[in-house]
Every structure is written in structure tokens, then in C-alpha cells.
mmCIF file of C-alpha atoms in Angstrom:
data_model
loop_
_atom_site.group_PDB
_atom_site.id
_atom_site.type_symbol
_atom_site.label_atom_id
_atom_site.label_comp_id
_atom_site.label_asym_id
_atom_site.label_seq_id
_atom_site.Cartn_x
_atom_site.Cartn_y
_atom_site.Cartn_z
ATOM 1 C CA MET A 1296 -5.527 -30.243 -9.701
ATOM 2 C CA LYS A 1297 -2.631 -28.007 -8.301
ATOM 3 C CA CYS A 1298 -2.219 -27.611 -5.054
ATOM 4 C CA ASP A 1299 1.101 -26.064 -4.443
ATOM 5 C CA GLU A 1300 -0.003 -23.056 -6.704
ATOM 6 C CA ILE A 1301 -2.345 -20.749 -6.027
ATOM 7 C CA LEU A 1302 -4.862 -18.684 -8.198
ATOM 8 C CA ILE A 1303 -5.450 -15.040 -7.449
ATOM 9 C CA ILE A 1304 -8.286 -13.573 -9.181
ATOM 10 C CA ASN A 1305 -7.500 -9.564 -9.587
ATOM 11 C CA LEU A 1306 -10.843 -7.824 -9.186
ATOM 12 C CA ASN A 1307 -9.425 -4.820 -10.410
ATOM 13 C CA ASP A 1308 -9.342 -2.852 -13.888
ATOM 14 C CA LYS A 1309 -7.127 -4.960 -16.050
ATOM 15 C CA ALA A 1310 -5.214 -1.906 -17.233
ATOM 16 C CA ASN A 1311 -4.589 -0.570 -13.540
ATOM 17 C CA THR A 1312 -1.119 -1.964 -12.515
ATOM 18 C CA LEU A 1313 -0.608 0.295 -9.736
ATOM 19 C CA HIS A 1314 -3.640 -1.074 -8.069
ATOM 20 C CA LYS A 1315 -2.326 -4.695 -9.116
ATOM 21 C CA LEU A 1316 0.984 -3.550 -6.866
ATOM 22 C CA GLU A 1317 -1.264 -2.683 -4.057
ATOM 23 C CA TYR A 1318 -3.890 -4.994 -3.740
ATOM 24 C CA ILE A 1319 -2.048 -8.105 -5.330
ATOM 25 C CA LYS A 1320 1.536 -8.301 -4.856
ATOM 26 C CA PRO A 1321 1.002 -8.214 -1.256
ATOM 27 C CA ILE A 1322 -0.588 -11.310 -0.902
ATOM 28 C CA MET A 1323 1.424 -12.917 -3.821
ATOM 29 C CA GLU A 1324 4.500 -12.120 -1.665
ATOM 30 C CA ILE A 1325 3.154 -13.980 1.530
ATOM 31 C CA ILE A 1326 2.270 -17.223 -0.804
ATOM 32 C CA GLN A 1327 5.672 -17.228 -2.239
ATOM 33 C CA LYS A 1328 7.344 -16.862 1.039
ATOM 34 C CA GLU A 1329 5.245 -20.158 2.381
ATOM 35 C CA GLY A 1330 7.148 -22.039 -0.757
ATOM 36 C CA LYS A 1331 3.938 -21.779 -3.081
ATOM 37 C CA LYS A 1332 3.837 -20.887 -6.470
ATOM 38 C CA VAL A 1333 1.111 -17.675 -7.803
ATOM 39 C CA GLU A 1334 -1.031 -17.152 -10.667
ATOM 40 C CA ILE A 1335 -2.879 -13.815 -11.278
ATOM 41 C CA ILE A 1336 -5.618 -13.441 -13.477
ATOM 42 C CA ASN A 1337 -8.259 -10.453 -13.979
ATOM 43 C CA TYR A 1338 -11.261 -11.559 -13.646
ATOM 44 C CA LYS A 1339 -12.506 -10.560 -17.077
ATOM 45 C CA ASP A 1340 -10.057 -13.322 -18.577
ATOM 46 C CA LEU A 1341 -11.528 -16.245 -16.142
ATOM 47 C CA LYS A 1342 -12.498 -19.494 -17.818
ATOM 48 C CA SER A 1343 -13.512 -22.684 -16.405
ATOM 49 C CA LYS A 1344 -10.457 -24.484 -17.803
ATOM 50 C CA ILE A 1345 -8.255 -22.045 -15.916
ATOM 51 C CA ILE A 1346 -10.336 -22.846 -12.475
ATOM 52 C CA ARG A 1347 -10.268 -26.538 -12.832
ATOM 53 C CA LYS A 1348 -6.403 -26.466 -12.560
ATOM 54 C CA TYR A 1349 -6.754 -24.730 -8.741
ATOM 55 C CA SER A 1350 -7.397 -26.223 -5.660
ATOM 56 C CA HIS A 1351 -7.227 -22.915 -3.898
ATOM 57 C CA ILE A 1352 -8.294 -19.375 -5.378
ATOM 58 C CA ILE A 1353 -8.488 -16.050 -3.872
ATOM 59 C CA LEU A 1354 -10.424 -13.226 -4.957
ATOM 60 C CA SER A 1355 -8.678 -10.125 -4.627
ATOM 61 C CA GLY A 1356 -9.568 -6.493 -2.666
ATOM 62 C CA THR A 1357 -9.740 -3.166 -5.252
ATOM 63 C CA GLY A 1358 -9.305 0.573 -4.654
ATOM 64 C CA LEU A 1359 -12.122 2.058 -2.943
ATOM 65 C CA LEU A 1360 -13.542 3.612 -5.923
ATOM 66 C CA GLU A 1361 -13.540 0.326 -7.941
ATOM 67 C CA PHE A 1362 -16.735 -1.473 -8.844
ATOM 68 C CA GLU A 1363 -16.838 -2.350 -12.472
ATOM 69 C CA TYR A 1364 -16.556 -5.997 -11.161
ATOM 70 C CA LEU A 1365 -20.098 -6.258 -9.931
ATOM 71 C CA ASN A 1366 -21.152 -5.875 -13.494
ATOM 72 C CA HIS A 1367 -19.531 -8.853 -14.223
ATOM 73 C CA LEU A 1368 -20.812 -11.321 -11.429
ATOM 74 C CA ASN A 1369 -21.008 -14.142 -13.654
ATOM 75 C CA LYS A 1370 -17.497 -14.526 -13.835
ATOM 76 C CA PHE A 1371 -18.148 -15.922 -10.476
ATOM 77 C CA ASP A 1372 -20.727 -18.498 -11.184
ATOM 78 C CA PHE A 1373 -18.262 -21.241 -10.532
ATOM 79 C CA ILE A 1374 -18.152 -20.640 -7.053
ATOM 80 C CA LYS A 1375 -21.567 -21.913 -6.615
ATOM 81 C CA ASP A 1376 -20.806 -24.856 -9.173
ATOM 82 C CA GLU A 1377 -21.537 -28.490 -7.444
ATOM 83 C CA LYS A 1378 -18.671 -29.392 -9.079
ATOM 84 C CA ASN A 1379 -16.201 -27.173 -7.728
ATOM 85 C CA LYS A 1380 -17.462 -27.718 -3.909
ATOM 86 C CA ASP A 1381 -14.164 -29.009 -3.228
ATOM 87 C CA LYS A 1382 -12.028 -25.913 -3.543
ATOM 88 C CA TYR A 1383 -10.898 -23.614 -1.342
ATOM 89 C CA ILE A 1384 -12.291 -20.125 -1.959
ATOM 90 C CA LEU A 1385 -11.119 -16.935 -0.177
ATOM 91 C CA GLY A 1386 -12.632 -13.593 -0.887
ATOM 92 C CA ILE A 1387 -11.199 -10.778 0.305
ATOM 93 C CA CYS A 1388 -12.381 -7.548 0.767
ATOM 94 C CA ALA A 1389 -14.470 -6.800 -2.698
ATOM 95 C CA GLY A 1390 -13.813 -10.765 -3.025
ATOM 96 C CA CYS A 1391 -15.781 -10.994 0.010
ATOM 97 C CA GLN A 1392 -18.305 -8.921 -1.130
ATOM 98 C CA VAL A 1393 -18.501 -10.989 -4.431
ATOM 99 C CA LEU A 1394 -19.351 -13.927 -2.221
ATOM 100 C CA GLN A 1395 -21.976 -12.017 -0.493
ATOM 101 C CA ASN A 1396 -23.693 -10.935 -3.788
ATOM 102 C CA ILE A 1397 -23.700 -14.256 -5.540
ATOM 103 C CA PHE A 1398 -25.200 -15.861 -2.477
ATOM 104 C CA GLY A 1399 -28.062 -13.253 -2.592
ATOM 105 C CA ALA A 1400 -27.290 -10.942 0.236
ATOM 106 C CA GLU A 1401 -28.689 -7.351 0.224
ATOM 107 C CA GLU A 1402 -26.265 -4.244 0.298
ATOM 108 C CA THR A 1403 -25.745 -2.285 3.467
ATOM 109 C CA ASN A 1404 -23.192 0.539 2.508
ATOM 110 C CA THR A 1405 -21.378 0.492 5.566
ATOM 111 C CA THR A 1406 -18.086 2.319 5.603
ATOM 112 C CA GLU A 1407 -14.908 1.432 7.371
ATOM 113 C CA ILE A 1408 -11.105 2.446 6.838
ATOM 114 C CA GLY A 1409 -8.432 1.712 9.161
ATOM 115 C CA LEU A 1410 -7.746 -0.456 12.300
ATOM 116 C CA HIS A 1411 -10.092 -2.322 13.985
ATOM 117 C CA ASN A 1412 -10.412 -4.862 16.866
ATOM 118 C CA PRO A 1413 -13.098 -7.452 16.000
ATOM 119 C CA ASP A 1414 -14.614 -10.182 18.375
ATOM 120 C CA ILE A 1415 -14.020 -13.683 17.589
ATOM 121 C CA LEU A 1416 -17.519 -15.193 17.589
ATOM 122 C CA LEU A 1417 -16.459 -18.883 16.260
ATOM 123 C CA GLN A 1418 -13.114 -20.773 16.244
ATOM 124 C CA ASP A 1419 -12.039 -21.829 12.953
ATOM 125 C CA LYS A 1420 -8.947 -23.483 11.228
ATOM 126 C CA ILE A 1421 -8.692 -20.025 9.572
ATOM 127 C CA LEU A 1422 -7.514 -18.479 12.614
ATOM 128 C CA GLU A 1423 -4.881 -21.349 13.519
ATOM 129 C CA ARG A 1424 -2.019 -19.073 15.040
ATOM 130 C CA GLU A 1425 -3.834 -15.672 14.386
ATOM 131 C CA SER A 1426 -5.188 -13.503 17.335
ATOM 132 C CA LEU A 1427 -7.149 -11.118 15.079
ATOM 133 C CA LYS A 1428 -6.090 -8.530 17.496
ATOM 134 C CA GLU A 1429 -5.820 -5.678 14.520
ATOM 135 C CA ILE A 1430 -7.307 -5.827 11.037
ATOM 136 C CA TYR A 1431 -7.023 -3.210 8.411
ATOM 137 C CA THR A 1432 -10.337 -2.257 6.596
ATOM 138 C CA LEU A 1433 -10.766 -0.359 3.518
ATOM 139 C CA HIS A 1434 -14.403 -0.561 2.156
ATOM 140 C CA SER A 1435 -16.822 2.066 1.478
ATOM 141 C CA SER A 1436 -19.705 -0.750 0.594
ATOM 142 C CA SER A 1437 -20.584 -4.009 2.270
ATOM 143 C CA PHE A 1438 -23.432 -6.558 2.086
ATOM 144 C CA GLU A 1439 -25.476 -8.904 4.540
ATOM 145 C CA THR A 1440 -24.290 -12.312 5.552
ATOM 146 C CA PRO A 1441 -25.842 -14.775 3.310
ATOM 147 C CA LYS A 1442 -28.135 -17.256 4.888
ATOM 148 C CA GLN A 1443 -25.826 -20.022 4.312
ATOM 149 C CA PHE A 1444 -22.491 -18.446 5.821
ATOM 150 C CA GLN A 1445 -21.493 -18.502 9.766
ATOM 151 C CA ILE A 1446 -19.999 -15.086 10.953
ATOM 152 C CA ILE A 1447 -16.669 -16.075 12.655
ATOM 153 C CA ALA A 1448 -15.436 -12.455 13.608
ATOM 154 C CA LYS A 1449 -16.982 -9.204 13.415
ATOM 155 C CA THR A 1450 -16.561 -5.847 14.387
ATOM 156 C CA LYS A 1451 -20.236 -3.886 13.828
ATOM 157 C CA ILE A 1452 -20.628 -6.018 10.695
ATOM 158 C CA PRO A 1453 -19.201 -9.552 9.950
ATOM 159 C CA GLN A 1454 -15.383 -9.593 9.168
ATOM 160 C CA ILE A 1455 -15.056 -13.312 8.604
ATOM 161 C CA ILE A 1456 -17.423 -15.540 6.976
ATOM 162 C CA LYS A 1457 -17.721 -19.111 6.008
ATOM 163 C CA TYR A 1458 -19.748 -21.705 4.054
ATOM 164 C CA ASN A 1459 -18.063 -24.821 3.716
ATOM 165 C CA ASN A 1460 -14.875 -24.418 2.058
ATOM 166 C CA ILE A 1461 -15.726 -20.773 0.812
ATOM 167 C CA TYR A 1462 -14.475 -18.075 3.090
ATOM 168 C CA GLY A 1463 -14.692 -14.274 2.856
ATOM 169 C CA THR A 1464 -12.725 -11.764 4.811
ATOM 170 C CA LEU A 1465 -14.147 -8.106 4.607
ATOM 171 C CA PHE A 1466 -10.553 -6.637 5.556
ATOM 172 C CA HIS A 1467 -7.451 -7.274 4.182
ATOM 173 C CA PRO A 1468 -5.243 -9.833 6.010
ATOM 174 C CA GLU A 1469 -2.430 -9.045 3.889
ATOM 175 C CA VAL A 1470 -1.881 -5.994 5.687
ATOM 176 C CA ARG A 1471 -1.877 -7.193 9.626
ATOM 177 C CA ASN A 1472 -2.925 -10.712 9.710
ATOM 178 C CA HIS A 1473 -0.455 -12.644 7.409
ATOM 179 C CA GLN A 1474 -1.260 -16.125 9.284
ATOM 180 C CA ILE A 1475 -5.066 -15.829 7.561
ATOM 181 C CA ILE A 1476 -3.557 -16.148 4.328
ATOM 182 C CA LYS A 1477 -0.994 -18.848 5.257
ATOM 183 C CA ASN A 1478 -3.469 -21.037 6.709
ATOM 184 C CA PHE A 1479 -5.692 -20.786 3.665
ATOM 185 C CA ILE A 1480 -3.416 -22.086 1.410
ATOM 186 C CA ASN A 1481 -2.172 -24.854 3.449
ATOM 187 C CA PHE A 1482 -5.805 -26.097 3.673
ATOM 188 C CA GLU A 1483 -6.125 -29.795 2.611
ATOM 189 C CA MET B 768 -3.888 3.600 -18.293
ATOM 190 C CA ASN B 769 -3.751 7.177 -18.445
ATOM 191 C CA GLU B 770 -5.011 9.205 -15.468
ATOM 192 C CA ASN B 771 -4.073 12.559 -14.373
ATOM 193 C CA LEU B 772 -2.052 11.891 -11.123
ATOM 194 C CA GLY B 773 -0.864 14.278 -8.378
ATOM 195 C CA ILE B 774 1.757 12.874 -6.266
ATOM 196 C CA LEU B 775 1.802 13.200 -2.688
ATOM 197 C CA PHE B 776 5.532 14.651 -2.691
ATOM 198 C CA SER B 777 7.847 14.920 0.337
ATOM 199 C CA GLY B 778 10.929 14.753 -1.582
ATOM 200 C CA GLY B 779 12.126 11.311 -0.356
ATOM 201 C CA LYS B 780 12.683 7.868 -1.721
ATOM 202 C CA ASP B 781 9.194 6.978 -1.528
ATOM 203 C CA SER B 782 7.316 9.633 -2.792
ATOM 204 C CA ASN B 783 10.194 10.003 -5.565
ATOM 205 C CA TYR B 784 9.929 6.300 -6.286
ATOM 206 C CA VAL B 785 5.996 6.001 -6.567
ATOM 207 C CA THR B 786 6.085 8.880 -9.005
ATOM 208 C CA TYR B 787 8.537 6.858 -11.160
ATOM 209 C CA LEU B 788 5.913 3.578 -10.994
ATOM 210 C CA ALA B 789 3.002 6.053 -11.501
ATOM 211 C CA LYS B 790 4.832 7.332 -14.914
ATOM 212 C CA ASN B 791 6.009 3.898 -16.078
ATOM 213 C CA ALA B 792 2.185 2.476 -15.524
ATOM 214 C CA GLY B 793 1.521 5.194 -18.155
ATOM 215 C CA ASN B 794 -0.092 7.993 -15.795
ATOM 216 C CA THR B 795 0.380 11.543 -16.626
ATOM 217 C CA ILE B 796 1.850 13.184 -13.234
ATOM 218 C CA SER B 797 0.226 16.648 -13.391
ATOM 219 C CA CYS B 798 1.418 17.985 -10.203
ATOM 220 C CA LEU B 799 3.687 17.125 -7.093
ATOM 221 C CA ILE B 800 1.429 18.055 -3.555
ATOM 222 C CA THR B 801 3.812 18.810 -0.852
ATOM 223 C CA LEU B 802 2.549 19.866 2.767
ATOM 224 C CA SER B 803 4.924 22.155 4.189
ATOM 225 C CA SER B 804 4.796 21.456 7.718
ATOM 226 C CA LYS B 805 6.026 23.598 10.275
ATOM 227 C CA ASN B 806 5.931 20.580 12.990
ATOM 228 C CA PRO B 807 9.253 18.518 12.598
ATOM 229 C CA ASN B 808 7.383 15.526 14.196
ATOM 230 C CA SER B 809 4.349 15.359 12.345
ATOM 231 C CA TYR B 810 2.684 12.002 11.958
ATOM 232 C CA MET B 811 1.497 12.318 8.484
ATOM 233 C CA PHE B 812 4.237 14.814 6.592
ATOM 234 C CA GLN B 813 7.876 14.909 6.168
ATOM 235 C CA SER B 814 9.622 18.066 6.893
ATOM 236 C CA VAL B 815 13.063 17.398 6.211
ATOM 237 C CA GLY B 816 14.276 18.932 2.910
ATOM 238 C CA ASN B 817 11.335 20.876 2.349
ATOM 239 C CA GLU B 818 13.492 23.911 1.572
ATOM 240 C CA ILE B 819 14.782 22.415 -1.554
ATOM 241 C CA ILE B 820 11.710 20.635 -2.829
ATOM 242 C CA ASP B 821 11.182 23.068 -5.576
ATOM 243 C CA MET B 822 14.912 22.116 -6.974
ATOM 244 C CA GLN B 823 13.225 18.307 -7.473
ATOM 245 C CA ALA B 824 10.403 19.488 -9.074
ATOM 246 C CA LYS B 825 12.326 21.864 -11.255
ATOM 247 C CA SER B 826 14.334 18.811 -12.460
ATOM 248 C CA LEU B 827 11.359 16.620 -12.789
ATOM 249 C CA GLY B 828 9.743 19.103 -14.970
ATOM 250 C CA ILE B 829 6.603 18.614 -13.093
ATOM 251 C CA PRO B 830 4.586 21.801 -11.272
ATOM 252 C CA LEU B 831 4.658 21.753 -7.460
ATOM 253 C CA LEU B 832 1.542 22.416 -5.551
ATOM 254 C CA ARG B 833 3.079 23.762 -2.106
ATOM 255 C CA HIS B 834 0.647 24.069 1.014
ATOM 256 C CA ASN B 835 1.300 24.918 4.652
ATOM 257 C CA THR B 836 -0.008 23.247 7.479
ATOM 258 C CA GLU B 837 1.360 23.780 11.365
ATOM 259 C CA GLY B 838 1.059 20.059 11.500
ATOM 260 C CA GLU B 839 -0.916 19.807 14.687
ATOM 261 C CA LYS B 840 -2.440 16.214 14.616
ATOM 262 C CA GLU B 841 -5.845 15.777 13.058
ATOM 263 C CA LYS B 842 -5.800 19.390 11.942
ATOM 264 C CA GLU B 843 -3.163 18.508 9.343
ATOM 265 C CA LEU B 844 -5.460 16.330 7.487
ATOM 266 C CA GLU B 845 -7.785 19.501 6.776
ATOM 267 C CA ASP B 846 -4.642 20.998 5.539
ATOM 268 C CA LEU B 847 -4.324 17.994 2.956
ATOM 269 C CA LYS B 848 -7.695 17.925 2.505
ATOM 270 C CA GLN B 849 -7.724 21.575 0.916
ATOM 271 C CA ALA B 850 -4.334 20.656 -1.255
ATOM 272 C CA LEU B 851 -5.928 18.156 -2.833
ATOM 273 C CA ILE B 852 -9.078 20.190 -3.315
ATOM 274 C CA LEU B 853 -6.814 22.767 -5.200
ATOM 275 C CA ALA B 854 -4.876 19.961 -7.344
ATOM 276 C CA LYS B 855 -8.279 18.980 -8.276
ATOM 277 C CA GLN B 856 -9.147 22.725 -9.348
ATOM 278 C CA ASN B 857 -5.840 23.510 -10.744
ATOM 279 C CA TYR B 858 -4.609 20.254 -12.280
ATOM 280 C CA ASN B 859 -7.914 18.217 -12.925
ATOM 281 C CA ILE B 860 -6.348 15.509 -11.194
ATOM 282 C CA THR B 861 -8.492 12.297 -11.032
ATOM 283 C CA GLY B 862 -6.478 10.482 -8.267
ATOM 284 C CA ILE B 863 -3.462 10.764 -6.357
ATOM 285 C CA CYS B 864 -0.553 8.268 -5.580
ATOM 286 C CA THR B 865 1.341 7.799 -1.965
ATOM 287 C CA GLY B 866 4.395 6.469 -0.734
ATOM 288 C CA ALA B 867 2.717 4.740 2.299
ATOM 289 C CA ILE B 868 4.471 1.435 2.843
ATOM 290 C CA LYS B 869 3.051 0.133 6.301
ATOM 291 C CA SER B 870 1.686 3.149 8.331
ATOM 292 C CA CYS B 871 -1.943 2.065 8.543
ATOM 293 C CA TYR B 872 -2.431 5.500 10.526
ATOM 294 C CA GLN B 873 -1.238 7.556 7.529
ATOM 295 C CA ALA B 874 -2.769 5.371 4.653
ATOM 296 C CA SER B 875 -6.410 5.541 6.278
ATOM 297 C CA ARG B 876 -6.794 9.125 6.799
ATOM 298 C CA ILE B 877 -5.459 9.773 2.993
ATOM 299 C CA GLN B 878 -7.893 7.330 1.990
ATOM 300 C CA LYS B 879 -10.976 8.859 3.750
ATOM 301 C CA ILE B 880 -10.160 12.225 2.343
ATOM 302 C CA CYS B 881 -9.886 10.717 -1.249
ATOM 303 C CA LEU B 882 -12.815 8.822 -0.884
ATOM 304 C CA GLU B 883 -14.728 12.199 0.444
ATOM 305 C CA LEU B 884 -13.164 14.133 -2.910
ATOM 306 C CA ASN B 885 -13.860 11.139 -5.146
ATOM 307 C CA LEU B 886 -10.271 10.741 -5.868
ATOM 308 C CA VAL B 887 -8.711 7.341 -6.610
ATOM 309 C CA CYS B 888 -5.968 6.722 -3.985
ATOM 310 C CA TYR B 889 -3.127 4.639 -5.173
ATOM 311 C CA ASN B 890 -0.429 3.090 -2.728
ATOM 312 C CA PRO B 891 1.784 1.188 -5.090
ATOM 313 C CA ILE B 892 4.448 0.248 -2.489
ATOM 314 C CA TRP B 893 2.017 -0.533 0.048
ATOM 315 C CA GLN B 894 3.291 -3.354 2.144
ATOM 316 C CA ILE B 895 6.399 -3.993 -0.048
ATOM 317 C CA ASP B 896 9.025 -6.058 1.475
ATOM 318 C CA GLU B 897 11.912 -3.426 2.195
ATOM 319 C CA ASP B 898 14.962 -5.805 1.232
ATOM 320 C CA LYS B 899 13.271 -5.922 -2.413
ATOM 321 C CA TYR B 900 12.519 -2.184 -2.108
ATOM 322 C CA MET B 901 15.788 -1.194 -1.268
ATOM 323 C CA ASN B 902 17.491 -3.165 -3.774
ATOM 324 C CA GLU B 903 14.904 -1.815 -6.774
ATOM 325 C CA LEU B 904 15.756 1.922 -5.742
ATOM 326 C CA LEU B 905 19.582 1.008 -5.809
ATOM 327 C CA ARG B 906 18.972 -1.000 -9.070
ATOM 328 C CA ASP B 907 16.912 2.090 -10.720
ATOM 329 C CA LYS B 908 19.902 4.663 -9.636
ATOM 330 C CA PHE B 909 17.607 6.536 -7.257
ATOM 331 C CA GLU B 910 20.250 8.694 -5.321
ATOM 332 C CA ILE B 911 19.098 8.473 -1.806
ATOM 333 C CA SER B 912 20.899 10.886 0.762
ATOM 334 C CA ILE B 913 20.026 10.705 4.430
ATOM 335 C CA PHE B 914 18.344 14.309 5.493
ATOM 336 C CA GLY B 915 17.164 13.023 8.964
ATOM 337 C CA ILE B 916 17.857 10.946 11.884
ATOM 338 C CA PHE B 917 15.393 10.253 14.870
ATOM 339 C CA SER B 918 16.553 7.136 16.615
ATOM 340 C CA TYR B 919 19.499 5.226 18.472
ATOM 341 C CA PRO B 920 21.779 3.785 16.844
ATOM 342 C CA PHE B 921 21.614 6.603 14.250
ATOM 343 C CA GLU B 922 24.344 9.498 14.857
ATOM 344 C CA LYS B 923 25.208 12.768 13.378
ATOM 345 C CA PRO B 924 27.858 11.600 10.696
ATOM 346 C CA MET B 925 24.965 9.786 9.154
ATOM 347 C CA LEU B 926 23.510 12.799 7.986
ATOM 348 C CA GLY B 927 24.264 13.528 4.328
ATOM 349 C CA LYS B 928 25.289 10.032 3.488
ATOM 350 C CA ILE B 929 24.248 8.464 0.560
ATOM 351 C CA ILE B 930 22.724 4.863 0.774
ATOM 352 C CA ASP B 931 24.753 3.044 -2.030
ATOM 353 C CA LYS B 932 25.161 -0.836 -1.349
ATOM 354 C CA VAL B 933 27.954 -0.317 1.196
ATOM 355 C CA GLN B 934 25.722 1.840 3.571
ATOM 356 C CA LEU B 935 22.622 -0.426 2.753
ATOM 357 C CA ASP B 936 24.721 -3.447 4.478
ATOM 358 C CA LYS B 937 25.400 -1.014 7.306
ATOM 359 C CA LEU B 938 21.856 -0.583 7.711
ATOM 360 C CA LYS B 939 21.109 -4.375 7.592
ATOM 361 C CA GLN B 940 23.907 -4.823 10.081
ATOM 362 C CA LEU B 941 22.200 -2.290 12.380
ATOM 363 C CA ARG B 942 18.746 -3.862 11.595
ATOM 364 C CA THR B 943 20.232 -7.378 12.968
ATOM 365 C CA GLU B 944 21.662 -5.510 15.908
ATOM 366 C CA PHE B 945 18.952 -3.253 16.842
ATOM 367 C CA LYS B 946 15.704 -4.279 14.692
ATOM 368 C CA ILE B 947 15.703 -1.282 12.941
ATOM 369 C CA SER B 948 13.673 -0.822 9.248
ATOM 370 C CA ILE B 949 16.373 -0.512 6.582
ATOM 371 C CA ALA B 950 13.514 1.659 4.685
ATOM 372 C CA GLY B 951 12.908 3.946 7.710
ATOM 373 C CA GLU B 952 9.286 2.194 8.361
ATOM 374 C CA GLY B 953 9.999 2.715 11.899
ATOM 375 C CA GLY B 954 10.665 6.557 11.592
ATOM 376 C CA GLU B 955 14.563 5.755 11.976
ATOM 377 C CA TYR B 956 15.409 8.095 9.154
ATOM 378 C CA GLU B 957 14.197 10.329 6.706
ATOM 379 C CA SER B 958 15.521 10.560 3.154
ATOM 380 C CA PHE B 959 15.850 13.162 0.339
ATOM 381 C CA ILE B 960 16.432 12.128 -3.519
ATOM 382 C CA LEU B 961 19.201 13.669 -5.152
ATOM 383 C CA ASP B 962 18.708 11.906 -8.501
ATOM 384 C CA SER B 963 16.719 9.549 -9.988
ATOM 385 C CA PRO B 964 15.834 7.919 -13.838
ATOM 386 C CA MET B 965 13.041 10.657 -13.915
ATOM 387 C CA PHE B 966 15.076 13.742 -12.915
ATOM 388 C CA LYS B 967 16.621 15.781 -15.871
ATOM 389 C CA GLN B 968 19.440 17.177 -14.267
ATOM 390 C CA LYS B 969 20.908 15.996 -10.577
ATOM 391 C CA LEU B 970 20.867 17.774 -7.247
ATOM 392 C CA VAL B 971 24.501 18.713 -5.956
ATOM 393 C CA ILE B 972 24.764 19.482 -2.624
ATOM 394 C CA LYS B 973 27.401 22.385 -2.095
ATOM 395 C CA SER B 974 27.202 22.759 1.355
ATOM 396 C CA PHE B 975 25.012 22.098 4.567
ATOM 397 C CA GLU B 976 24.286 22.612 8.214
ATOM 398 C CA THR B 977 23.167 20.098 10.841
ATOM 399 C CA LYS B 978 20.663 20.539 13.451
ATOM 400 C CA MET B 979 20.714 17.888 16.231
ATOM 401 C CA ASP B 980 18.267 17.625 18.969
ATOM 402 C CA SER B 981 19.773 15.061 20.569
ATOM 403 C CA GLU B 982 22.818 12.774 20.158
ATOM 404 C CA ASN B 983 20.735 10.248 17.890
ATOM 405 C CA SER B 984 18.016 12.795 16.558
ATOM 406 C CA GLY B 985 18.975 15.709 13.801
ATOM 407 C CA ILE B 986 18.363 16.766 10.350
ATOM 408 C CA ILE B 987 19.860 18.678 7.651
ATOM 409 C CA THR B 988 19.330 22.466 7.277
ATOM 410 C CA ASN B 989 20.543 25.224 5.352
ATOM 411 C CA CYS B 990 21.063 23.238 2.460
ATOM 412 C CA ASP B 991 22.959 24.715 -0.741
ATOM 413 C CA VAL B 992 22.240 22.805 -3.548
ATOM 414 C CA GLU B 993 22.550 23.418 -7.423
ATOM 415 C CA LEU B 994 21.410 21.349 -10.394
ATOM 416 C CA VAL B 995 23.930 19.934 -12.699
ATOM 417 C CA GLU B 996 23.508 18.237 -15.808
ATOM 418 C CA LYS B 997 23.799 14.404 -15.843
#
């Protein structure tokens, strides 16, 4: 299993290379600056033999009007699969909503766009050297927190959630909180 | 992917580069949308070079939708919204493209308006590494002229300078000494593009005047420009 290479699953439309520049490239560059490699795959192309190769997997954010991935949630069944329980998963924004969705949470439809100051409710290794002073949010929908998950930080709604090795950030850490991504990719 | 896009267009390097990226991604650029701000200190819109922006539109062969704004904080957002409504009506755009790089203030306000109008908002140079970005601009032969300077250590002789490899190295040196952004993301300078891979003709400046507010703040004005064959 590859620890020095991170898999980013792009939740945007496959043909949409402009959104790829906006939501994937910044994450990719943070990882590469940490000396690790990145493979990017569109969620529609996911196969279990690809998933098997990686220990750390990131589900990307999407454009505000992009919801097609919600019609393909079966592509993310691997996250709940017992044989993948040792993998580290980080869902960012839409990726976080995928986690909330597949673990059975209800939709709440809260829109947040812009900078926010969240409250930290729980100390966790994802927050090492990260004050979370400011976060950049960009979502027009949201979900309740599934009962298995703990809430690490919140604004009026949860912003970082965790269940075992699975993390979700409703905000975009690639904008103001690079340390979160650095912490995640170095989890052992 | 083929969408009808409008470009939020200032005439500077960022909006010209995203025009190029959007076109190369297979989209139709239906119009350039320019907010002509009367406030040179607007948080949202660049005003330098605004008087000759139609020359760029002509060279690009893309219609220019110009909309006026007083440039008053927050009120200018309503002007932007009106401009986008007009672009939707007149050019059937389904989305817009912006040159936002680091400004969450700018990006979040535009995202909110686009969501309200059901327009897709693309920010293809969002969070881009400034060194890589400036190199890409030079590699792709964007001729970047400095049209406005707004902070120390920039001084009057910088106005009108073309950012080539030598000037870029000077900017990097200033970054080491004074922690400036070489892409002007801290509001250090504003640029205006004289040539790009998309321009059918290049802009040549015959003469210009400068208007200085202080030793380290001034703009190019009364610019006499012509289009010449490349």
C-alpha cells in the first residue's frame, strides 16, 4: 500500500477542467510540497483495485452548482467497507457531504460562503499546529452529523467531523488551513 | 466541456489569463464583463487601464459588456449583479470566470451573486503558486505592463514597465527584501496586458501620462494606444 502517494478523488464533472484547477490543483500542490506524490482520479472511474493501492484518500470539493456525484454514492461504498478500515479518508466540502450522506445523515441545506471563525470542541491530531483561526467555506447544502461521528470544530454547523480514520471538513482547508492537509497526509 | 462563459474582465494579467484557460478548456467566451469603477480604491474592481480596455476586447474579438459603478463598498456588488443579469440576458452565459487568486473577500462575494443568479463561477487560478503563475504567463507570451503602483517600495519609474524575465527577477528581489507578492496579490501593483496568445493584434502604447498620489502610489492615465499587426 502506498504511503508516499495520496489519491485525490475528483468529485467534479469529468470534463470540467476549470473546476479541477480550482478544487484539485491547490490540494495537489500542498501535498507535493510535502514531498509526496499525487494521483487524481474522477469518482466515476473509481475501481476497487485503485482504492487498494492507497493508504490516504482525499475526496475533493466541487463547484457550488455541482451535485451530480450525489447520484453516484455507490461509488463511495468502499469507505464503509470493513476491509478498508485502516485507510485514512479526508472528505473536503462536497467530500465531507458524501461521508455524511453515506453514513445516513439528513440534509439541512445551510449555505455558508466566505471566511468564518469556528469553535474547537475537541482536540485532535488533525489540528496539530493549526489554530483554525479562519476557515473558508463554500457550500450551498449541508447534512446533519451522522451519529457515529464526533464533532471536532463547528461554526453554526459542524466544520470538522471524525469517525475512526475518517475525517470530514465542510470548509476548504486548501485555502487558509494547509496544515490540516499536511497533518492528514502524514498520519501513520 | 463547452459552456457559454462571461469573463469578469479588468484588462490585467489575471483576467486575461483565465480567458485563455477557459478558451483552452473548450468553452465559448461569449462576452467580457467590465465594471468601470469611479473609485480607484475599490476592493472589488480594477480601474486602471479601464479607458482602453475596449482595445483588448477588439483584439480578442469578444464583445465587451461595460457596466458603470461608483465603486462604493458593498453597493458595487449590486452593480456587479446587474451586469451579470445583463450578460445572462444578452449573451446567454451559463457561467462566469474570474481571476481571483487569494482574495476570499472578492471570491466569496462573487460566488454569492453567482449562486443567486444560478451561474457557475469558475476561478481557475484560485490559490495558484505565484512563482509558477508568473513563469506560466511569461512562457505563454503574455506582455504584462505595470499600470498602477500602490505601495512601497514601488516608485514612479515602475509605471509602464513590462514584466519580462529581468523585471520578474527584480520583483523576486523586492519580495525577499520587503515581502511583497510578485503577482501583486497584496495590492502592490495593477497590470494591463498588451499582448497575449489570444490577441489577434497587439497593443502598442504611443504615449501616456502618470498621475501620482504619493511617492509610492500612482497610475498610468491618458494612454494613447494603437493596435498593430503581430
